Coordinates of C-alpha atoms and ligand atoms in Angstrom, one line a residue:
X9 CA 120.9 -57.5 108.4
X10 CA 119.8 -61.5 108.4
X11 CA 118.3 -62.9 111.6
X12 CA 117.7 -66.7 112.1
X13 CA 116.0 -68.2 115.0
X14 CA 115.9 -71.2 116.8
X15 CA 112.8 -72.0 119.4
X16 CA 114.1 -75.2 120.4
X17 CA 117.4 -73.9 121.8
X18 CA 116.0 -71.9 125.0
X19 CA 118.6 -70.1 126.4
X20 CA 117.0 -68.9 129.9
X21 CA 113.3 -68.4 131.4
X22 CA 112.6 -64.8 131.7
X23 CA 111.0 -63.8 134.5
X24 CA 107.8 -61.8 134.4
X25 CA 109.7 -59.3 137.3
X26 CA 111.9 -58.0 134.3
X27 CA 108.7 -55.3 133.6
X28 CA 108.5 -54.4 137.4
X29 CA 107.8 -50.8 138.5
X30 CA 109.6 -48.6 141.2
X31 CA 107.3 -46.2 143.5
X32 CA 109.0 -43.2 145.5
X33 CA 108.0 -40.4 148.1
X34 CA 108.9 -38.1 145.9
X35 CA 107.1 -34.8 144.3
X36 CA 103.7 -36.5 143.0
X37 CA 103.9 -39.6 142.6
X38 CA 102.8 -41.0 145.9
X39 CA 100.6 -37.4 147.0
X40 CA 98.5 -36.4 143.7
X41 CA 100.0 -39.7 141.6
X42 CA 98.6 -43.0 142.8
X43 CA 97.0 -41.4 146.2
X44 CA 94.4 -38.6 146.0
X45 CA 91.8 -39.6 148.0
X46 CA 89.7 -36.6 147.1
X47 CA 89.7 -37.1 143.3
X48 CA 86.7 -38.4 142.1
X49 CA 88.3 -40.7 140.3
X50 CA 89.4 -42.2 144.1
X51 CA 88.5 -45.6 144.6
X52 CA 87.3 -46.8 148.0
X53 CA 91.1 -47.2 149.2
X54 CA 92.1 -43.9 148.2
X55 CA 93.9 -44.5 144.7
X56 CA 93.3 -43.4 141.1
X57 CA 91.2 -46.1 139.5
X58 CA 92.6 -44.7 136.3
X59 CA 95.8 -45.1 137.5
X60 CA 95.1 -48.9 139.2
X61 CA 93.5 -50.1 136.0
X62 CA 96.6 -48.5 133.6
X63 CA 98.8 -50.4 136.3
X64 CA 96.7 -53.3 135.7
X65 CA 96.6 -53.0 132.2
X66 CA 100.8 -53.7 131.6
X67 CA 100.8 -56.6 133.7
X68 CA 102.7 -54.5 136.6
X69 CA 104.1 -57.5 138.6
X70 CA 106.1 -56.1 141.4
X71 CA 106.3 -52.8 142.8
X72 CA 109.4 -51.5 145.1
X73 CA 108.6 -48.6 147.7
X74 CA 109.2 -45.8 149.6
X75 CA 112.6 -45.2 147.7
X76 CA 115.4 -44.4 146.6
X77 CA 116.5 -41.9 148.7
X78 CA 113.7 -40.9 151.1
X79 CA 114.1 -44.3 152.4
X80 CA 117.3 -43.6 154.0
X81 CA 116.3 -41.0 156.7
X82 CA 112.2 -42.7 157.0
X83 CA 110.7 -43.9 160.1
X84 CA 108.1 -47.1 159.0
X85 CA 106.5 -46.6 162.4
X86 CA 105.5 -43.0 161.8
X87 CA 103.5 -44.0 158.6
X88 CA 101.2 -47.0 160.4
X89 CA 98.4 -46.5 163.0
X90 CA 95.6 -44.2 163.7
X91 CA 97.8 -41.4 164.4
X92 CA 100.0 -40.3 161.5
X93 CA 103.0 -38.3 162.2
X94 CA 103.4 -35.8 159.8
X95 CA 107.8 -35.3 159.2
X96 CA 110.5 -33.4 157.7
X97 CA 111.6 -35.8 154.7
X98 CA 115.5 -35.1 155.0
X99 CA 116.2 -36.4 152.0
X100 CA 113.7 -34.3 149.9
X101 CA 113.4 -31.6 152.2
X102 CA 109.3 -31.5 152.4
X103 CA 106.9 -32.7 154.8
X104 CA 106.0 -35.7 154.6
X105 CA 102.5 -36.1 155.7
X106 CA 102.4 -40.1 156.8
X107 CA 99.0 -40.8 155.5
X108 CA 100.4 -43.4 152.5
X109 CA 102.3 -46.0 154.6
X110 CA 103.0 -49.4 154.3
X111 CA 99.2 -50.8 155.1
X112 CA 98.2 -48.4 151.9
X113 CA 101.0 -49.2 149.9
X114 CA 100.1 -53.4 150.6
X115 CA 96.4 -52.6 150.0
X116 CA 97.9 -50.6 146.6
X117 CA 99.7 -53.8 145.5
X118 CA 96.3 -56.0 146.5
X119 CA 94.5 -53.4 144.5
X120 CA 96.6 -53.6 141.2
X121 CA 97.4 -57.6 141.5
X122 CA 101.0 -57.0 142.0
X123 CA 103.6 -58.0 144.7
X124 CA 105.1 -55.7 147.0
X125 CA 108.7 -54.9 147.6
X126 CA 110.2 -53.1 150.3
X127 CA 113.3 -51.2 150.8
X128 CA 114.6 -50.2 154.5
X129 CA 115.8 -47.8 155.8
X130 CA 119.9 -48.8 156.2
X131 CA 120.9 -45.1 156.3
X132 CA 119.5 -44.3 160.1
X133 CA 117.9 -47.2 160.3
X134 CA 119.1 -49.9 162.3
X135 CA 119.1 -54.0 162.0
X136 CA 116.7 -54.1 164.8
X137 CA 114.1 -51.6 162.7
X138 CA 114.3 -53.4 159.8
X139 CA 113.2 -56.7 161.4
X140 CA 110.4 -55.0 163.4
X141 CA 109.3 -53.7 159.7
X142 CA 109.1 -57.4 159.0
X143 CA 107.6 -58.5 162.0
X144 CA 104.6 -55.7 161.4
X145 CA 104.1 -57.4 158.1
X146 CA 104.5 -61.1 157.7
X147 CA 104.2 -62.5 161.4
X148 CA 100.3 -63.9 162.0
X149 CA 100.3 -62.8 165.8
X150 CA 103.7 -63.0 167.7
X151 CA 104.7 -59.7 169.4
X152 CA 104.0 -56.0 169.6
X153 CA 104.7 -54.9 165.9
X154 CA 102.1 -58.3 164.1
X155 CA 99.8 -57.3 167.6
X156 CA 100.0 -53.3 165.8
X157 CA 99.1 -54.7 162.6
X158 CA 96.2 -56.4 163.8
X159 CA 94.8 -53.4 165.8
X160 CA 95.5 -51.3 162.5
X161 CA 92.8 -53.7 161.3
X162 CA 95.3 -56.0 159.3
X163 CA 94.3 -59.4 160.7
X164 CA 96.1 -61.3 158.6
X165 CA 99.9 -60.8 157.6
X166 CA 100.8 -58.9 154.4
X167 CA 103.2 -61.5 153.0
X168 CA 105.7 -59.2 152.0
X169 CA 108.1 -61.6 150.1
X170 CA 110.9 -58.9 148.7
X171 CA 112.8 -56.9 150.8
X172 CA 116.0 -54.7 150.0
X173 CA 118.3 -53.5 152.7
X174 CA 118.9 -50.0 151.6
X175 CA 119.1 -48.5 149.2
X176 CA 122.7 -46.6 147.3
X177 CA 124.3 -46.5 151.0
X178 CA 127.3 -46.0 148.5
X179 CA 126.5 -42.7 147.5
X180 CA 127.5 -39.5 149.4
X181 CA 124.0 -38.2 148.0
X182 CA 122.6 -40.7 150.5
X183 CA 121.7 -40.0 154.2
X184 CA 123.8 -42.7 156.1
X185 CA 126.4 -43.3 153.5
X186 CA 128.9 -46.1 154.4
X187 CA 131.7 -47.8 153.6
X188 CA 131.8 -51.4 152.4
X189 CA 132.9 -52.8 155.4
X190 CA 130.6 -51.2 157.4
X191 CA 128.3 -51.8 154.8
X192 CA 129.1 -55.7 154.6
X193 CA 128.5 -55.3 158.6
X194 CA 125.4 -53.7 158.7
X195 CA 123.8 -55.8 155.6
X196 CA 124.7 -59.0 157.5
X197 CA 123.2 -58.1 160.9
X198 CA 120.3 -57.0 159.2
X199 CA 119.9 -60.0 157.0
X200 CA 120.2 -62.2 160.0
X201 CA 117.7 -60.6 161.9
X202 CA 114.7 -60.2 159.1
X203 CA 115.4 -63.9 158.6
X204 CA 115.4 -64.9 162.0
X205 CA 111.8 -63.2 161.8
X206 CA 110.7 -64.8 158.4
X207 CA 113.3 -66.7 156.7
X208 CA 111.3 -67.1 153.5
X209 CA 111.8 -63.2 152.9
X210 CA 114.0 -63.1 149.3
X211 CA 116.2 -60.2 149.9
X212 CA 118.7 -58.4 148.0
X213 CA 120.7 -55.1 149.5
X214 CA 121.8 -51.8 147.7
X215 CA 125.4 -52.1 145.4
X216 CA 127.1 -51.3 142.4
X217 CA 129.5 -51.4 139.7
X218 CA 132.3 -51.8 142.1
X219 CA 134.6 -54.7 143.3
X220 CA 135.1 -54.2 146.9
X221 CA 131.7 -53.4 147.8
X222 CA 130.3 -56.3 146.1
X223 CA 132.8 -58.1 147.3
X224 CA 133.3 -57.8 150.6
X225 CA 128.9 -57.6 151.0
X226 CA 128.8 -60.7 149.7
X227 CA 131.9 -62.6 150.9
X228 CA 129.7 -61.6 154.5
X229 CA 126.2 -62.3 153.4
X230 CA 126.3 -63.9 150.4
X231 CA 124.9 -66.7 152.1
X232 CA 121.4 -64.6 152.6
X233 CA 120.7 -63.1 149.8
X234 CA 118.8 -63.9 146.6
X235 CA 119.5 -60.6 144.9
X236 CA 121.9 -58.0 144.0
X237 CA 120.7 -54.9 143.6
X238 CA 122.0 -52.0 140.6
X239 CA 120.6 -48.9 139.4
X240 CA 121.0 -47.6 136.0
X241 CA 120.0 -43.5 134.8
X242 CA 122.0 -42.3 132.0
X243 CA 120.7 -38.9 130.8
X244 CA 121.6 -36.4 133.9
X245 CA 120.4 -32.9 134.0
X246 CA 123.7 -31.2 135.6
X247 CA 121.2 -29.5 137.2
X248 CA 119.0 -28.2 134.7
X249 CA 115.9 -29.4 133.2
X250 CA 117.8 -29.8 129.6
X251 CA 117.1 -33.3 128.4
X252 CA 119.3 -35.1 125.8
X253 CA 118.4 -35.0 122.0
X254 CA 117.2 -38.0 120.4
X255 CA 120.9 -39.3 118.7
X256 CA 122.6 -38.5 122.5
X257 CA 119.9 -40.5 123.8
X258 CA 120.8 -43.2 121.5
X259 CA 124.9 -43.1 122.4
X260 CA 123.7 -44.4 125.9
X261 CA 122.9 -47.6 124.5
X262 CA 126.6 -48.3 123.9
X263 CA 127.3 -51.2 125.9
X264 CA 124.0 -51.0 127.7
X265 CA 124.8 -54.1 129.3
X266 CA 128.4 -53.8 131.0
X267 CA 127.1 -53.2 134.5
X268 CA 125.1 -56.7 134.3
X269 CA 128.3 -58.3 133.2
X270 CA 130.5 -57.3 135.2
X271 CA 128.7 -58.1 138.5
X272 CA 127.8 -61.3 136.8
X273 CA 131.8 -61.7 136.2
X274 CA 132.4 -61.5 140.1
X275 CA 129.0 -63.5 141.1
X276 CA 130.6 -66.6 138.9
X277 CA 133.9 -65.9 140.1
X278 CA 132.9 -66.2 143.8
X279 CA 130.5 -69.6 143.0
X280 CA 127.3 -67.2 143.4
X281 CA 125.7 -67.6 140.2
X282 CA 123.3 -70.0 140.5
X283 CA 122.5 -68.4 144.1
X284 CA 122.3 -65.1 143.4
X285 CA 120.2 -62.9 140.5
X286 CA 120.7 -58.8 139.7
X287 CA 117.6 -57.1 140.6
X288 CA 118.1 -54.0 138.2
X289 CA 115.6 -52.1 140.6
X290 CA 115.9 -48.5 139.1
X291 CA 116.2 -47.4 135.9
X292 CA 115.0 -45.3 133.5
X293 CA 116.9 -42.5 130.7
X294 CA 116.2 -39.8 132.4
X295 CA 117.6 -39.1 135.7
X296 CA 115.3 -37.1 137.6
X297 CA 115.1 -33.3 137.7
X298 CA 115.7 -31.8 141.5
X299 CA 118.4 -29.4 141.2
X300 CA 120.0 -28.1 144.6
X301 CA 119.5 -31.5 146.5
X302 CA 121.8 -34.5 145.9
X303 CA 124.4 -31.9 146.3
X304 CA 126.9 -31.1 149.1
X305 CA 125.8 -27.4 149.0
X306 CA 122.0 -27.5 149.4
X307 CA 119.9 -24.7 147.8
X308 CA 118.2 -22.9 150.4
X309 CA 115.0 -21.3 149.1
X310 CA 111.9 -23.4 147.9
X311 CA 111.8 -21.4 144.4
X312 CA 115.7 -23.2 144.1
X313 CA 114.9 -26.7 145.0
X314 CA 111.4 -26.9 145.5
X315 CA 109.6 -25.3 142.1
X316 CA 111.8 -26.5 139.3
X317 CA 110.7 -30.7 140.4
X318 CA 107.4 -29.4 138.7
X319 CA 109.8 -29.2 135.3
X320 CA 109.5 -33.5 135.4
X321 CA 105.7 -33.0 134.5
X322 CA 106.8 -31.6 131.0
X323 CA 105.4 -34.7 128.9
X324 CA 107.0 -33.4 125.7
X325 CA 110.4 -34.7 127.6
X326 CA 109.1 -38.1 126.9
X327 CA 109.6 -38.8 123.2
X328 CA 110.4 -41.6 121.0
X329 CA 113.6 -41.8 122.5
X330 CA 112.9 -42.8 125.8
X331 CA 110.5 -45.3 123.9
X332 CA 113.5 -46.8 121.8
X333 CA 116.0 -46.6 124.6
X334 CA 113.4 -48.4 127.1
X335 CA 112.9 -51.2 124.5
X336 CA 116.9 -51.5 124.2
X337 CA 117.1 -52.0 128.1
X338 CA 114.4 -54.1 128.1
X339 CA 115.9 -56.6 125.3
X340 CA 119.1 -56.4 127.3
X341 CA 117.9 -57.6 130.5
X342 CA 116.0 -60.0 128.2
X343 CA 119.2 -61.7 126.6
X344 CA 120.6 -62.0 130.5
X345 CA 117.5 -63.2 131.7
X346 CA 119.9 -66.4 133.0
X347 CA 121.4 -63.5 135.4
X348 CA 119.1 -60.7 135.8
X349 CA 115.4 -61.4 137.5
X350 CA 114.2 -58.2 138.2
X351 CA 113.9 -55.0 136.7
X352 CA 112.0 -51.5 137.8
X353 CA 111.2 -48.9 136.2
X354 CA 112.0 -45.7 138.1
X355 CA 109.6 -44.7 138.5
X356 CA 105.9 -45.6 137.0
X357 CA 103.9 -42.4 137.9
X358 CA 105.1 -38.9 136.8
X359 CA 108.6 -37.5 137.6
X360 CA 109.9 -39.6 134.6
X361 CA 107.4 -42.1 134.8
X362 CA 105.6 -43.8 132.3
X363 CA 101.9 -42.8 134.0
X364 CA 101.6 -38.7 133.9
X365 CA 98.3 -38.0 136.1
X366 CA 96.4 -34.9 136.3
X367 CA 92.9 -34.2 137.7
X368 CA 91.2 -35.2 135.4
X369 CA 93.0 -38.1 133.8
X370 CA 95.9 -39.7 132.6
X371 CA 98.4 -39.3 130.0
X372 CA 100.5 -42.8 128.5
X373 CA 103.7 -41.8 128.0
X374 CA 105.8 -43.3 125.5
X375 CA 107.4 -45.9 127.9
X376 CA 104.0 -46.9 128.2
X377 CA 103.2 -48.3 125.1
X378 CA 106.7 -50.5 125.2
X379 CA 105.5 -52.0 128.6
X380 CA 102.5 -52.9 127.0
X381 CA 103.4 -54.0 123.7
X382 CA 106.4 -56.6 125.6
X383 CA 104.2 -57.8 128.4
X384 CA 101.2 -58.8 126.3
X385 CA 103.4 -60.0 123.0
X386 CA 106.9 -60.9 124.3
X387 CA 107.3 -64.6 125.7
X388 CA 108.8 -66.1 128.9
X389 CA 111.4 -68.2 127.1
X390 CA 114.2 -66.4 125.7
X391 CA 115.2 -68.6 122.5
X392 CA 118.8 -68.7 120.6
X393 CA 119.2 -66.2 117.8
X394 CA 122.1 -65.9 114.9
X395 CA 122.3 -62.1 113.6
X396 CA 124.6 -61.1 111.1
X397 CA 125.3 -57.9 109.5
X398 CA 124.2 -55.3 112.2
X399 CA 124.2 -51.9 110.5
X400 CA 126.4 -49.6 112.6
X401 CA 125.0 -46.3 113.9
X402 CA 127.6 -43.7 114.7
X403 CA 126.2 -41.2 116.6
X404 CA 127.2 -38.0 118.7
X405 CA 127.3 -38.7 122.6
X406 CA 128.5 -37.0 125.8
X407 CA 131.6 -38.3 125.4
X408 CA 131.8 -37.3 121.6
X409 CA 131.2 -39.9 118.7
X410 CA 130.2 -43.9 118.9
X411 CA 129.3 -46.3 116.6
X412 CA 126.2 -48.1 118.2
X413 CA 124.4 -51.2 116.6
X414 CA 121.5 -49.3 115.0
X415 CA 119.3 -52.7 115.5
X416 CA 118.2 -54.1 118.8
X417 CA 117.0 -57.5 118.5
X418 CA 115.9 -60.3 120.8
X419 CA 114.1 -63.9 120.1
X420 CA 111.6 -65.3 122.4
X421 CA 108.7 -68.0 122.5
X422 CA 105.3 -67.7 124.7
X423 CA 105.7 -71.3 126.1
X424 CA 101.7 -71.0 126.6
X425 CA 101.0 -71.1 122.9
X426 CA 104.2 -72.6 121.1
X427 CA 104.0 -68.8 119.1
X428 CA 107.3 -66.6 118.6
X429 CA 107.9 -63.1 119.0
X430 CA 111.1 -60.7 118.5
X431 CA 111.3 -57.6 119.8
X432 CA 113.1 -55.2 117.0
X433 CA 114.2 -51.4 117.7
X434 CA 115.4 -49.9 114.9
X435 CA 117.5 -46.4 116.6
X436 CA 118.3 -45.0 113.4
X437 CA 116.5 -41.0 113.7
X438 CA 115.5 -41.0 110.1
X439 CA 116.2 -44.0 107.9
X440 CA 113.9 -47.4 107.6
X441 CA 116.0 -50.8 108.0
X442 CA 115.8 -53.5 106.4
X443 CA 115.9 -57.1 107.8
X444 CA 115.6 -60.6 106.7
X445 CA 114.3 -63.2 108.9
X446 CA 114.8 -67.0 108.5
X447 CA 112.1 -68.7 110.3
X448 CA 111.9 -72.5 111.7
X449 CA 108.5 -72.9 110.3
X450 CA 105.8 -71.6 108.2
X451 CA 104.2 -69.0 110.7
X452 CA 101.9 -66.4 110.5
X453 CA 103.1 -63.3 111.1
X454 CA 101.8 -59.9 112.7
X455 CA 104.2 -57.0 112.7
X456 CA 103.3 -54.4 115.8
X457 CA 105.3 -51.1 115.7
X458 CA 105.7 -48.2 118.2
X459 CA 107.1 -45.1 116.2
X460 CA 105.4 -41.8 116.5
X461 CA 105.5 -38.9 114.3
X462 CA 108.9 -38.3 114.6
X463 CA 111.8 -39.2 117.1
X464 CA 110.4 -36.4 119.0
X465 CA 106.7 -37.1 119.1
X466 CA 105.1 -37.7 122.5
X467 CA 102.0 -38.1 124.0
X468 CA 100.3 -35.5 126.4
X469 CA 96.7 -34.5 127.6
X470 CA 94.5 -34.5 124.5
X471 CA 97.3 -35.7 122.2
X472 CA 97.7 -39.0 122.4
X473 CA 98.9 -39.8 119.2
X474 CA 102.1 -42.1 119.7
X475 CA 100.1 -45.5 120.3
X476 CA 101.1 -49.1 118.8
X477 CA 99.8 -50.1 115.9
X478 CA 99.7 -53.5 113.3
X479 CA 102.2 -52.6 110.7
X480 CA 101.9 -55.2 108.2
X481 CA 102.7 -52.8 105.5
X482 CA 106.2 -53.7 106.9
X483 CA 106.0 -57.7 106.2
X484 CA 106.6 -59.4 103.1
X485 CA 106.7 -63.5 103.3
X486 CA 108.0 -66.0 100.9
X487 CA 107.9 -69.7 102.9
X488 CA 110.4 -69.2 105.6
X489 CA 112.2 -65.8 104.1
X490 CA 110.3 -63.1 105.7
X491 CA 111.3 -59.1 104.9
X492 CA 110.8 -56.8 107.5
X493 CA 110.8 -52.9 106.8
X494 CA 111.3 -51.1 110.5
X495 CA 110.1 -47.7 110.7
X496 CA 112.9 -45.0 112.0
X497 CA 112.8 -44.8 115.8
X498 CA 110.8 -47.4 116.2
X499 CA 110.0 -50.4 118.7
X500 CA 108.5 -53.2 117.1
X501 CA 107.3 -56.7 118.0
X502 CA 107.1 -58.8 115.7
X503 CA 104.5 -62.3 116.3
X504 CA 105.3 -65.8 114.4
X505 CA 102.2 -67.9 115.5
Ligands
LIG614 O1 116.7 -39.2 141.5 C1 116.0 -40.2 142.2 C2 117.0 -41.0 143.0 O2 117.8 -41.7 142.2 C3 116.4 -42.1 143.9 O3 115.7 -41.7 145.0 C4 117.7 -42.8 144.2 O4 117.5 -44.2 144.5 C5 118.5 -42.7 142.9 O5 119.7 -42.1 143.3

């Protein structure tokens, strides 16, 4: 395989939102995740410090809360104030104790150096709702819900500059499930009146892979958003907690980047391209486990729906191949960076998340280590690249066998010190690749690989083996010829200074 570069030719600015993170009221990620007031390890608002400095550590620079689907049934008002109103969650059928609401989930953001999203409630919520939500957090003084704020002992606004309305009010999995027109309907009204509140809120709304939702939402409020909003999970359960095998995992990169183009196919054809971005605002492999919700028959006992959520905590789920397949998405988003503006991983703390907590610590998933390998070596200018001679991969997926390129490459350049760097996954489960690199310029060159043990190695408390590390072994240089040997299942950056 030959790859030649070109840093002058820069193709789109990416934007540092592309390694966002997505935070739900779901099992622990929120209660015994990023909020345990009595840990020890608690700092003085309540959160992990482990957790707020691991946050810190991979740059997070957005994060989008309450959900996903709890959102679609949640009451803002009952999570603010003195009093907290402890409430069924419909959606995940638990109690919902109130105490983390959107003043702690603001202070969170503060805390970790990161912007906050929100996404409302469009399932029983209401237009009006939605814009009282933003009256509570962006206006200085003017009426009851800023006058709340302030007695919460929030003088000054929260600034809360990305809002979604909804969130998958396309699914019948979601409470308040609508049509498009009603959709279109609702999306508008509710656009108009957060706008009317503070029109410098950049908001996107819940869609999808389809034509006539996208279409008729943004034939009506096209006009008022910045963002459209997909989701992306490709390994589902079917109800149990059986997780693809590493080769399966690697059939879902198989045109990993249809959804992007075919919304940006109908955001050119309606004139919206320049106007409107895809915020890719959950993703992840791995669907997450809750068997007997999501589902028009809901179990009924706790041990049904309740007990087997635990089964996300497994860390030895969390192998090499969600490491490779994260860094594939994470190219891919890269080379559309002129479309896509936002991306979330769903979500960052347990479930599938990239943070597993317990008591007393953490553990860095493998997803980890890829957001901190891009965030610290990638650069924000995505440069032209000529590749030739992809090795094909053909391996065994759901839908039987695919021939998948079994290199992932994409070319950047850190505008801040002139220096390139290429993100590399090599998929293949056992065999090394071999690449040859023309460069522009003499450089020199430090190779950094992600690859384990094995394509099933992972990382969990007291083993935490699967780290990064300089892999020079893997670079030979001869003036601007450079040879690069990539380590099976591997994620590898490599840095032309
Ligand atoms: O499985 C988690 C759910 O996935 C999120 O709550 C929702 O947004 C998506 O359907």
């Amino acid at each position: 395989m030959r790859i030649q570069i070109n840093p002058e030719r820069r193709l789109a600015q990416a934007s540092p939102l592309l390694y966002g993170h997505f935070l739900e009221h779901f099992h622990r990620q929120v209660y015994g995740g990023v909020y345990d007031p009595q840990s020890p390890l608690a700092n003085e608002h309540g959160f992990r410090s482990d957790v707020i400095e691991a946050l810190q550590n991979i740059r997070t620079p957005i994060i989008r809360w309450p959900g996903g689907c709890f959102v679609s049934s949640y009451n803002w008002k009952k999570g603010v104030g003195e009093n907290r109103t402890p409430v069924f969650d419909k959606s995940w059928r638990v109690e919902e104790p109130n105490t983390f609401g959107t003043d702690e989930f603001v202070q969170l953001c503060r805390d970790i150096g990161c912007e906050p999203y929100i996404c409302t409630n469009a399932g029983t919520g209401t237009a009006e709702e939605m814009s009282d939500w933003v009256e509570y957090c962006n206006l200085p003084t003017e009426g009851e819900f800023a006058k709340w704020r302030i007695r919460n002992g929030h003088e000054k606004p929260h600034n809360v500059k990305y809002w979604s309305v909804g969130n998958e009010n396309y699914g019948y999995w979601e409470i308040g499930a609508k049509g498009s027109e009603e959709w279109a309907r609702l999306v508008t009204e509710s656009a108009k009146m957060m706008q009317h509140v503070d029109p410098t809120t950049s908001l996107t709304a819940a869609a999808l892979v389809d034509m006539d939702w996208n279409t008729r939402l943004l034939e009506s409020c096209g006009d008022r958003l910045e963002w459209i909003s997909l989701h992306g999970y490709w390994d589902f359960h079917h109800g149990k907690n059986e997780t693809a095998p590493y080769t399966q995992c690697m059939a879902y990169t198989h045109d990993l980047d249809a959804p992007i183009r075919k919304v940006q196919g109908l955001l050119n054809a309606m004139g919206l391209e320049k106007k409107i971005k895809i915020a890719f605002d959950e993703w992840n492999l791995r669907a997450w486990f809750h068997p007997g919700v999501h589902t028009i028959q809901q179990a009924v006992t706790k041990e049904e729906y309740l007990d087997p959520r635990n089964g996300n905590d497994d860390n030895a789920i969390y192998t090499m191949a969600d490491a490779v397949f994260s860094g594939c998405f994470l190219n891919m988003v890269l080379r559309h960076a002129d479309i896509v503006g936002m991306a979330n991983f769903a979500p960052v703390i347990n479930t599938r998340g990239a943070i597993f907590t317990y008591p007393g610590g953490i553990v860095k998933r493998t997803t980890y280590h890829v957001f901190d390998m891009y965030v610290h070596l990638m650069g924000d200018e995505v440069i032209d690249q000529w590749v030739q001679d992809v090795p094909a991969y053909r391996v065994c997926g759901e839908q039987g066998e695919v021939d998948v390129d079994c290199i992932d490459v994409v070319s950047t350049r850190r505008s801040h010190d002139g220096a390139v760097a290429i993100a590399l996954v090599n998929k293949h489960i056992s065999d090394s690749q071999q690449i040859t690199l023309t460069l522009d310029s003499p450089r020199k060159l430090t190779l950094h690989t992600l690859c384990g043990t094995s394509p099933d190695d992972y990382n969990d408390v007291g083993k935490e083996t699967v780290v990064p590390f300089i892999n020079n072994n893997g670079v030979e240089q001869e003036g601007l010829t450079v040879r690069l040997t990539l380590q099976p299942h591997s994620v590898n950056i490599l840095v032309a200074e």
